[in-house]
Amino acid sequence: MFTDALPNLLILGAAGHVGSALVQSLNTLYRDRVNIIGAVHSQVDAQHLRSSCAMVAEYDWDKIDTLAELFSGSDLAAAGSTSQRIDYVFIVPSHDENRVEQVERLMDCAIAHGHVRYVILLSLIGTNSRAGTFASQFKDMETCVEESGIPYTFLQCALFQHLFLMCAPQLAQELPTIALPLGMGGFAPVHTSDVASVASVLLSDPAAHRYQRYQITGPEVLTGVMIAGKAAEGLGLPVRFQSITSDEARQQLEQLGFCDAFIDGQLELYDLIRDGFFAHVSPDVGRLTYFRGATLVEFFREHRGYFLAYDASGGGGAADPDPPSTQPSQRERRRDLANDGPAAETHVGSKPNMRSHAVTALIPGHLVLCDGQGTLRNKRVPVQGNGRAQYRPSRPRAAAVSKL
């Protein structure tokens, strides 16, 4: 339902991790500040948002008529908006290779509409470096928004913590694993709910944030060793980190069904991480929200049920039943390990004692044991094969945060 005195906010990608977190954040903190119009790609997505948005509309990035309809006064009037205009736009770019052209078409529609007063673009840290096609595309999108003449803010984000949902098949192995091509590089992954919290602050007072670029990172820089330790702490399981090559990472992402454009962009980001480009923490989240961002441990605790229920042998998710068998499944063994706490034991290769240890790989093909704090141990064990399973992301929930 529209409230006449409030501005209308259009959220592109309202059903995604960031978009849905923004809808939740606005409804929790700033329900009396904006009318939310959620733009989604399907009726299935629309059903999830109807109760939390004043209006839900479908669109296709590559069909200009559907983008123009998002700004249609008649459609807004039919949904109950007396102002019949879009005041603010929040853009989550797609993963498509032509994402720059898509944003250009959207901005053309916003300019033609004539009433848009403020745009927030979800962007990427490092756009000024133009390091690789992926980063340069975000720079081009920023330029497109700048040249529109509409006041804007760019949220230049680090990689999201939800990236690790893609590791569910690896974490479902008998010895849970996080395998990424990070080398010795580190980055500060950010929770999507923290991105949403920052966006909510901006939308509560757009005039105070116009023409700003904010860097949105997590609260701590983590290497692969440390990521394994955080996962172990959050899930209550022994976890190993395996450093893999870019080709192996491409194969993993292809098995998960991602498109080539997304895979190419992700591999470029991994290259930047290895080069140390993302190894810093920005103060902007705390400065804008007065809260520290969610840690990676909190993320894994938040999604613990999803990870523990994921069955690599059958590709099952949290809602799937255990497979009929007289032998314990991988899922059951992981539950036993988690219930036993840090003293739980598992074996790999020559069956070293893995009590309360995560693992890291400094050389592809070998593992070095480390404890939950990332302390290296002088043991090596051979790498086992990766399990395969279908990627099923869980829906985002508000992250636990602590006041500064």
Tab-separated table of C-alpha atoms in Angstrom:
chain	number	residue	atom	x	y	z
A	1	MET	CA	0.000	0.000	0.000
A	2	PHE	CA	1.299	3.436	-0.950
A	3	THR	CA	1.522	6.314	1.519
A	4	ASP	CA	0.961	9.523	-0.457
A	5	ALA	CA	3.396	11.724	1.465
A	6	LEU	CA	6.370	9.362	0.997
A	7	PRO	CA	8.788	9.129	-1.960
A	8	ASN	CA	8.638	6.030	-4.150
A	9	LEU	CA	11.750	3.822	-4.255
A	10	LEU	CA	12.327	1.406	-7.145
A	11	ILE	CA	14.650	-1.520	-6.276
A	12	LEU	CA	16.075	-3.357	-9.299
A	13	GLY	CA	16.877	-6.941	-8.269
A	14	ALA	CA	14.599	-6.872	-5.231
A	15	ALA	CA	14.518	-10.678	-4.948
A	16	GLY	CA	18.296	-11.136	-4.829
A	17	HIS	CA	20.492	-11.300	-1.729
A	18	VAL	CA	21.141	-7.549	-1.569
A	19	GLY	CA	17.733	-6.430	-2.836
A	20	SER	CA	15.736	-8.585	-0.458
A	21	ALA	CA	18.000	-7.576	2.441
A	22	LEU	CA	17.328	-3.927	1.565
A	23	VAL	CA	13.572	-4.520	1.532
A	24	GLN	CA	13.836	-6.146	4.957
A	25	SER	CA	16.074	-3.390	6.333
A	26	LEU	CA	13.804	-0.599	5.119
A	27	ASN	CA	10.726	-2.307	6.529
A	28	THR	CA	12.481	-2.755	9.867
A	29	LEU	CA	14.183	0.621	10.262
A	30	TYR	CA	12.623	3.115	7.857
A	31	ARG	CA	9.127	1.902	7.071
A	32	ASP	CA	7.808	5.464	7.369
A	33	ARG	CA	10.400	6.944	4.967
A	34	VAL	CA	9.708	5.383	1.527
A	35	ASN	CA	7.211	3.365	-0.500
A	36	ILE	CA	9.036	0.286	-1.814
A	37	ILE	CA	8.532	-0.881	-5.403
A	38	GLY	CA	10.252	-4.224	-5.886
A	39	ALA	CA	11.339	-5.064	-9.441
A	40	VAL	CA	11.804	-8.804	-10.010
A	41	HIS	CA	12.286	-11.259	-12.855
A	42	SER	CA	9.425	-13.699	-12.261
A	43	GLN	CA	6.076	-14.248	-10.580
A	44	VAL	CA	7.743	-16.690	-8.198
A	45	ASP	CA	10.027	-13.913	-6.966
A	46	ALA	CA	7.079	-11.529	-6.839
A	47	GLN	CA	5.103	-13.757	-4.493
A	48	HIS	CA	7.860	-13.575	-1.881
A	49	LEU	CA	7.797	-9.767	-1.862
A	50	ARG	CA	4.134	-8.778	-2.157
A	51	SER	CA	3.609	-8.524	1.585
A	52	SER	CA	6.662	-6.283	2.107
A	53	CYS	CA	6.414	-3.925	-0.889
A	54	ALA	CA	3.851	-1.309	-1.890
A	55	MET	CA	4.109	-2.672	-5.440
A	56	VAL	CA	5.930	-5.506	-7.206
A	57	ALA	CA	6.701	-5.348	-10.933
A	58	GLU	CA	8.388	-7.733	-13.359
A	59	TYR	CA	11.135	-6.653	-15.723
A	60	ASP	CA	13.707	-8.027	-18.157
A	61	TRP	CA	17.030	-6.223	-18.402
A	62	ASP	CA	17.168	-6.825	-22.157
A	63	LYS	CA	13.623	-5.675	-22.988
A	64	ILE	CA	13.439	-1.895	-23.050
A	65	ASP	CA	9.631	-1.890	-22.860
A	66	THR	CA	9.678	-3.711	-19.503
A	67	LEU	CA	12.201	-1.201	-18.132
A	68	ALA	CA	10.052	1.697	-19.349
A	69	GLU	CA	6.989	0.148	-17.701
A	70	LEU	CA	8.746	0.321	-14.321
A	71	PHE	CA	8.441	4.104	-14.620
A	72	SER	CA	4.901	4.061	-16.014
A	73	GLY	CA	2.579	6.508	-14.289
A	74	SER	CA	-0.486	4.467	-15.215
A	75	ASP	CA	0.946	1.318	-13.615
A	76	LEU	CA	1.833	3.260	-10.470
A	77	ALA	CA	-1.651	4.783	-10.370
A	78	ALA	CA	-3.235	1.342	-10.753
A	79	ALA	CA	-1.187	0.153	-7.776
A	80	GLY	CA	-2.415	3.056	-5.658
A	81	SER	CA	0.264	5.744	-6.049
A	82	THR	CA	-1.251	9.211	-6.370
A	83	SER	CA	2.106	10.806	-7.267
A	84	GLN	CA	2.554	8.380	-10.186
A	85	ARG	CA	6.318	8.820	-10.203
A	86	ILE	CA	9.590	7.154	-9.187
A	87	ASP	CA	11.701	9.307	-6.860
A	88	TYR	CA	14.624	7.013	-5.955
A	89	VAL	CA	16.237	4.069	-7.791
A	90	PHE	CA	18.469	1.353	-6.287
A	91	ILE	CA	20.334	-0.629	-8.964
A	92	VAL	CA	21.768	-4.110	-8.524
A	93	PRO	CA	23.455	-4.865	-11.892
A	94	SER	CA	22.981	-8.272	-13.450
A	95	HIS	CA	25.682	-10.882	-14.042
A	96	ASP	CA	25.146	-10.643	-17.811
A	97	GLU	CA	28.027	-9.769	-20.104
A	98	ASN	CA	26.101	-6.746	-21.433
A	99	ARG	CA	25.418	-5.326	-17.958
A	100	VAL	CA	26.756	-1.897	-18.968
A	101	GLU	CA	24.260	-1.595	-21.826
A	102	GLN	CA	21.498	-2.727	-19.481
A	103	VAL	CA	22.249	0.068	-16.994
A	104	GLU	CA	22.460	2.564	-19.858
A	105	ARG	CA	18.963	1.589	-20.998
A	106	LEU	CA	17.656	1.867	-17.447
A	107	MET	CA	19.138	5.332	-16.998
A	108	ASP	CA	17.622	6.422	-20.316
A	109	CYS	CA	14.220	5.417	-18.927
A	110	ALA	CA	14.910	7.231	-15.649
A	111	ILE	CA	15.873	10.408	-17.512
A	112	ALA	CA	12.790	10.174	-19.740
A	113	HIS	CA	10.611	9.716	-16.662
A	114	GLY	CA	11.793	13.097	-15.437
A	115	HIS	CA	11.071	12.628	-11.723
A	116	VAL	CA	13.984	10.521	-10.440
A	117	ARG	CA	15.863	12.537	-7.810
A	118	TYR	CA	18.426	10.031	-6.539
A	119	VAL	CA	20.159	6.840	-7.708
A	120	ILE	CA	22.191	4.311	-5.707
A	121	LEU	CA	24.341	1.972	-7.794
A	122	LEU	CA	25.763	-1.217	-6.306
A	123	SER	CA	29.327	-1.217	-7.592
A	124	LEU	CA	32.718	-2.782	-6.924
A	125	ILE	CA	35.820	-1.740	-5.020
A	126	GLY	CA	38.601	-1.097	-7.502
A	127	THR	CA	36.682	0.450	-10.391
A	128	ASN	CA	39.279	3.215	-10.669
A	129	SER	CA	41.989	0.638	-11.302
A	130	ARG	CA	40.177	-0.679	-14.399
A	131	ALA	CA	41.938	-3.976	-13.641
A	132	GLY	CA	40.231	-6.434	-15.968
A	133	THR	CA	36.942	-6.445	-17.846
A	134	PHE	CA	34.770	-6.995	-14.766
A	135	ALA	CA	36.083	-3.959	-12.853
A	136	SER	CA	36.072	-1.778	-15.964
A	137	GLN	CA	32.410	-2.626	-16.569
A	138	PHE	CA	31.503	-1.304	-13.139
A	139	LYS	CA	33.507	1.837	-13.874
A	140	ASP	CA	31.527	2.261	-17.100
A	141	MET	CA	28.253	1.822	-15.190
A	142	GLU	CA	29.331	4.477	-12.708
A	143	THR	CA	30.159	6.815	-15.593
A	144	CYS	CA	26.742	6.192	-17.123
A	145	VAL	CA	25.001	7.167	-13.888
A	146	GLU	CA	27.244	10.225	-13.457
A	147	GLU	CA	26.475	11.476	-16.956
A	148	SER	CA	22.725	11.170	-16.415
A	149	GLY	CA	22.748	14.349	-14.322
A	150	ILE	CA	20.754	12.638	-11.554
A	151	PRO	CA	22.276	12.825	-8.031
A	152	TYR	CA	23.822	9.501	-7.059
A	153	THR	CA	25.800	7.478	-4.541
A	154	PHE	CA	28.004	4.512	-5.431
A	155	LEU	CA	28.319	1.627	-2.975
A	156	GLN	CA	31.648	0.067	-3.956
A	157	CYS	CA	31.524	-3.346	-2.330
A	158	ALA	CA	34.002	-6.052	-1.467
A	159	LEU	CA	33.031	-9.635	-2.279
A	160	PHE	CA	29.955	-10.814	-0.411
A	161	GLN	CA	30.053	-13.384	2.359
A	162	HIS	CA	27.264	-15.161	0.478
A	163	LEU	CA	30.001	-16.210	-1.944
A	164	PHE	CA	30.697	-19.032	0.495
A	165	LEU	CA	27.250	-20.548	-0.099
A	166	MET	CA	28.853	-21.826	-3.295
A	167	CYS	CA	31.165	-23.871	-1.079
A	168	ALA	CA	28.287	-25.992	0.266
A	169	PRO	CA	29.194	-29.018	-1.918
A	170	GLN	CA	32.804	-28.808	-0.708
A	171	LEU	CA	31.760	-28.410	2.916
A	172	ALA	CA	29.496	-31.443	2.521
A	173	GLN	CA	32.485	-33.755	2.021
A	174	GLU	CA	33.534	-36.161	4.737
A	175	LEU	CA	36.329	-33.703	5.472
A	176	PRO	CA	34.681	-30.287	4.912
A	177	THR	CA	36.659	-28.137	2.477
A	178	ILE	CA	36.782	-24.593	1.142
A	179	ALA	CA	38.667	-24.643	-2.158
A	180	LEU	CA	39.357	-21.245	-3.765
A	181	PRO	CA	42.174	-19.791	-5.917
A	182	LEU	CA	43.266	-17.204	-3.344
A	183	GLY	CA	46.925	-18.133	-2.866
A	184	MET	CA	48.150	-16.126	0.128
A	185	GLY	CA	45.888	-13.163	-0.652
A	186	GLY	CA	43.221	-11.825	1.675
A	187	PHE	CA	40.019	-9.790	1.485
A	188	ALA	CA	37.288	-8.477	3.779
A	189	PRO	CA	34.027	-10.194	2.739
A	190	VAL	CA	30.905	-8.201	3.568
A	191	HIS	CA	27.459	-9.458	4.577
A	192	THR	CA	24.666	-8.365	2.244
A	193	SER	CA	22.607	-7.173	5.206
A	194	ASP	CA	25.368	-4.657	5.985
A	195	VAL	CA	25.196	-3.380	2.408
A	196	ALA	CA	21.440	-3.055	2.881
A	197	SER	CA	21.869	-1.221	6.188
A	198	VAL	CA	24.144	1.340	4.551
A	199	ALA	CA	21.699	1.786	1.658
A	200	SER	CA	18.872	2.300	4.148
A	201	VAL	CA	20.826	5.094	5.832
A	202	LEU	CA	21.401	6.776	2.471
A	203	LEU	CA	17.734	6.555	1.527
A	204	SER	CA	16.683	8.028	4.861
A	205	ASP	CA	18.519	11.255	3.937
A	206	PRO	CA	19.701	11.264	0.284
A	207	ALA	CA	20.779	14.914	0.329
A	208	ALA	CA	23.506	14.118	2.869
A	209	HIS	CA	25.118	11.476	0.643
A	210	ARG	CA	24.825	12.774	-2.912
A	211	TYR	CA	27.846	12.335	-5.192
A	212	GLN	CA	29.664	10.114	-2.688
A	213	ARG	CA	31.498	6.845	-3.181
A	214	TYR	CA	31.465	4.574	-0.134
A	215	GLN	CA	33.587	1.450	0.175
A	216	ILE	CA	31.615	-1.344	1.821
A	217	THR	CA	33.758	-4.110	3.303
A	218	GLY	CA	33.540	-6.619	6.101
A	219	PRO	CA	35.200	-5.942	9.465
A	220	GLU	CA	38.284	-8.141	8.955
A	221	VAL	CA	40.726	-9.100	6.211
A	222	LEU	CA	40.896	-12.883	5.890
A	223	THR	CA	43.286	-15.175	4.051
A	224	GLY	CA	42.315	-18.666	2.997
A	225	VAL	CA	43.785	-20.082	6.209
A	226	MET	CA	41.684	-17.715	8.272
A	227	ILE	CA	38.533	-18.344	6.228
A	228	ALA	CA	38.810	-22.058	6.993
A	229	GLY	CA	39.230	-21.233	10.664
A	230	LYS	CA	36.158	-18.956	10.659
A	231	ALA	CA	34.101	-21.632	8.912
A	232	ALA	CA	35.258	-24.224	11.437
A	233	GLU	CA	34.310	-21.941	14.319
A	234	GLY	CA	30.920	-21.023	12.860
A	235	LEU	CA	29.909	-24.532	11.794
A	236	GLY	CA	31.503	-26.471	14.639
A	237	LEU	CA	33.318	-28.712	12.163
A	238	PRO	CA	36.919	-29.348	11.145
A	239	VAL	CA	37.360	-27.459	7.841
A	240	ARG	CA	40.259	-27.397	5.415
A	241	PHE	CA	41.188	-24.714	2.910
A	242	GLN	CA	42.622	-25.904	-0.378
A	243	SER	CA	44.371	-23.440	-2.662
A	244	ILE	CA	43.423	-24.342	-6.222
A	245	THR	CA	44.280	-22.983	-9.650
A	246	SER	CA	42.088	-20.642	-11.685
A	247	ASP	CA	41.324	-23.466	-14.113
A	248	GLU	CA	40.128	-25.666	-11.259
A	249	ALA	CA	37.994	-22.804	-9.940
A	250	ARG	CA	36.463	-22.319	-13.391
A	251	GLN	CA	35.569	-26.002	-13.493
A	252	GLN	CA	33.911	-25.743	-10.062
A	253	LEU	CA	31.807	-22.761	-11.110
A	254	GLU	CA	30.818	-24.460	-14.364
A	255	GLN	CA	29.652	-27.493	-12.396
A	256	LEU	CA	27.491	-25.165	-10.281
A	257	GLY	CA	25.834	-23.895	-13.457
A	258	PHE	CA	27.044	-20.280	-13.554
A	259	CYS	CA	27.201	-18.409	-16.856
A	260	ASP	CA	30.528	-17.624	-18.537
A	261	ALA	CA	30.260	-13.873	-17.832
A	262	PHE	CA	29.873	-14.494	-14.087
A	263	ILE	CA	32.711	-17.021	-14.045
A	264	ASP	CA	35.082	-14.704	-15.912
A	265	GLY	CA	34.288	-11.865	-13.511
A	266	GLN	CA	34.716	-14.055	-10.442
A	267	LEU	CA	38.106	-15.284	-11.637
A	268	GLU	CA	39.222	-11.681	-12.218
A	269	LEU	CA	38.275	-10.880	-8.635
A	270	TYR	CA	40.241	-13.874	-7.376
A	271	ASP	CA	43.262	-12.564	-9.311
A	272	LEU	CA	42.909	-9.193	-7.560
A	273	ILE	CA	42.664	-10.924	-4.180
A	274	ARG	CA	45.868	-12.886	-4.839
A	275	ASP	CA	47.570	-9.595	-5.757
A	276	GLY	CA	46.505	-8.031	-2.447
A	277	PHE	CA	44.177	-5.482	-4.034
A	278	PHE	CA	41.281	-6.132	-1.594
A	279	ALA	CA	43.390	-6.535	1.557
A	280	HIS	CA	41.945	-3.605	3.500
A	281	VAL	CA	38.991	-2.736	5.724
A	282	SER	CA	36.981	0.412	5.043
A	283	PRO	CA	35.492	2.362	7.980
A	284	ASP	CA	32.412	3.356	5.969
A	285	VAL	CA	30.021	0.684	7.302
A	286	GLY	CA	30.682	1.635	10.923
A	287	ARG	CA	30.769	5.353	10.175
A	288	LEU	CA	27.404	5.311	8.407
A	289	THR	CA	25.484	2.773	10.503
A	290	TYR	CA	27.264	3.121	13.890
A	291	PHE	CA	27.546	-0.662	13.984
A	292	ARG	CA	30.389	-2.948	12.999
A	293	GLY	CA	29.675	-5.287	10.135
A	294	ALA	CA	28.848	-8.966	10.557
A	295	THR	CA	31.861	-11.258	10.833
A	296	LEU	CA	32.367	-14.363	8.730
A	297	VAL	CA	31.913	-16.521	11.834
A	298	GLU	CA	28.472	-14.951	12.283
A	299	PHE	CA	27.663	-15.667	8.642
A	300	PHE	CA	28.517	-19.356	8.994
A	301	ARG	CA	26.542	-19.584	12.237
A	302	GLU	CA	23.584	-17.919	10.523
A	303	HIS	CA	23.630	-20.503	7.715
A	304	ARG	CA	24.824	-23.444	9.813
A	305	GLY	CA	21.619	-25.416	9.321
A	306	TYR	CA	21.895	-25.069	5.550
A	307	PHE	CA	25.507	-26.203	5.410
A	308	LEU	CA	25.017	-29.139	7.791
A	309	ALA	CA	21.939	-30.349	5.894
A	310	TYR	CA	23.612	-30.198	2.483
A	311	ASP	CA	24.260	-33.743	1.242
A	312	ALA	CA	27.089	-34.036	-1.294
A	313	SER	CA	26.258	-37.657	-2.100
A	314	GLY	CA	22.734	-36.788	-3.226
A	315	GLY	CA	22.845	-33.036	-3.779
A	316	GLY	CA	20.127	-32.503	-1.201
A	317	GLY	CA	19.330	-29.275	0.572
A	318	ALA	CA	18.060	-28.469	4.012
A	319	ALA	CA	14.553	-29.724	3.276
A	320	ASP	CA	15.598	-33.052	1.770
A	321	PRO	CA	15.286	-36.277	3.782
A	322	ASP	CA	18.295	-38.347	4.711
A	323	PRO	CA	19.007	-41.083	2.135
A	324	PRO	CA	17.850	-44.570	3.134
A	325	SER	CA	20.954	-46.475	4.134
A	326	THR	CA	22.198	-48.733	6.862
A	327	GLN	CA	25.457	-46.729	6.908
A	328	PRO	CA	25.640	-43.149	8.225
A	329	SER	CA	25.513	-40.603	5.413
A	330	GLN	CA	27.977	-37.750	5.062
A	331	ARG	CA	25.260	-35.488	6.415
A	332	GLU	CA	24.874	-37.627	9.544
A	333	ARG	CA	28.635	-37.825	10.055
A	334	ARG	CA	28.862	-34.038	9.808
A	335	ARG	CA	26.069	-33.693	12.363
A	336	ASP	CA	27.922	-36.047	14.680
A	337	LEU	CA	31.095	-34.012	14.282
A	338	ALA	CA	29.243	-30.770	14.963
A	339	ASN	CA	27.494	-32.198	18.012
A	340	ASP	CA	30.765	-33.537	19.396
A	341	GLY	CA	32.197	-30.017	19.352
A	342	PRO	CA	35.822	-29.076	18.781
A	343	ALA	CA	37.132	-32.424	19.974
A	344	ALA	CA	35.408	-34.295	17.142
A	345	GLU	CA	37.753	-36.366	15.030
A	346	THR	CA	37.851	-37.104	11.304
A	347	HIS	CA	40.442	-38.691	9.024
A	348	VAL	CA	41.918	-38.214	5.573
A	349	GLY	CA	44.851	-39.803	3.769
A	350	SER	CA	47.006	-41.457	6.415
A	351	LYS	CA	44.346	-40.588	9.011
A	352	PRO	CA	46.021	-37.822	11.002
A	353	ASN	CA	44.216	-36.626	14.105
A	354	MET	CA	42.147	-33.614	12.985
A	355	ARG	CA	41.018	-32.499	16.441
A	356	SER	CA	39.782	-28.897	16.281
A	357	HIS	CA	41.793	-28.209	13.143
A	358	ALA	CA	40.992	-26.407	9.954
A	359	VAL	CA	43.304	-26.870	6.970
A	360	THR	CA	44.968	-24.656	4.402
A	361	ALA	CA	46.830	-25.388	1.187
A	362	LEU	CA	49.967	-23.410	0.419
A	363	ILE	CA	50.865	-25.609	-2.544
A	364	PRO	CA	48.094	-26.928	-4.839
A	365	GLY	CA	47.742	-30.634	-4.194
A	366	HIS	CA	48.921	-30.537	-0.577
A	367	LEU	CA	47.355	-29.436	2.660
A	368	VAL	CA	48.788	-27.916	5.806
A	369	LEU	CA	46.811	-28.373	8.985
A	370	CYS	CA	45.937	-25.297	11.006
A	371	ASP	CA	43.861	-24.674	14.081
A	372	GLY	CA	40.712	-22.566	14.238
A	373	GLN	CA	42.812	-19.434	14.747
A	374	GLY	CA	44.830	-20.010	11.581
A	375	THR	CA	47.999	-21.294	13.306
A	376	LEU	CA	49.991	-23.509	10.954
A	377	ARG	CA	50.941	-27.075	11.887
A	378	ASN	CA	53.765	-29.017	10.256
A	379	LYS	CA	51.740	-31.854	8.778
A	380	ARG	CA	50.880	-32.666	5.175
A	381	VAL	CA	48.133	-34.897	3.874
A	382	PRO	CA	47.047	-35.573	0.263
A	383	VAL	CA	44.054	-33.711	-1.160
A	384	GLN	CA	40.927	-35.769	-1.656
A	385	GLY	CA	38.489	-35.376	-4.562
A	386	ASN	CA	35.698	-32.797	-4.363
A	387	GLY	CA	32.068	-33.848	-3.939
A	388	ARG	CA	29.505	-32.497	-6.387
A	389	ALA	CA	26.081	-31.160	-5.598
A	390	GLN	CA	23.540	-28.694	-6.917
A	391	TYR	CA	23.954	-25.123	-5.660
A	392	ARG	CA	20.903	-23.973	-3.738
A	393	PRO	CA	21.360	-20.594	-2.063
A	394	SER	CA	19.449	-19.966	1.123
A	395	ARG	CA	17.485	-16.758	1.501
A	396	PRO	CA	19.314	-13.948	3.328
A	397	ARG	CA	18.381	-13.056	6.870
A	398	ALA	CA	19.349	-10.104	9.005
A	399	ALA	CA	22.886	-10.530	10.330
A	400	ALA	CA	23.754	-10.329	13.984
A	401	VAL	CA	25.709	-7.142	14.608
A	402	SER	CA	27.280	-5.576	17.666
A	403	LYS	CA	27.392	-1.883	18.418
A	404	LEU	CA	30.779	-0.215	18.126
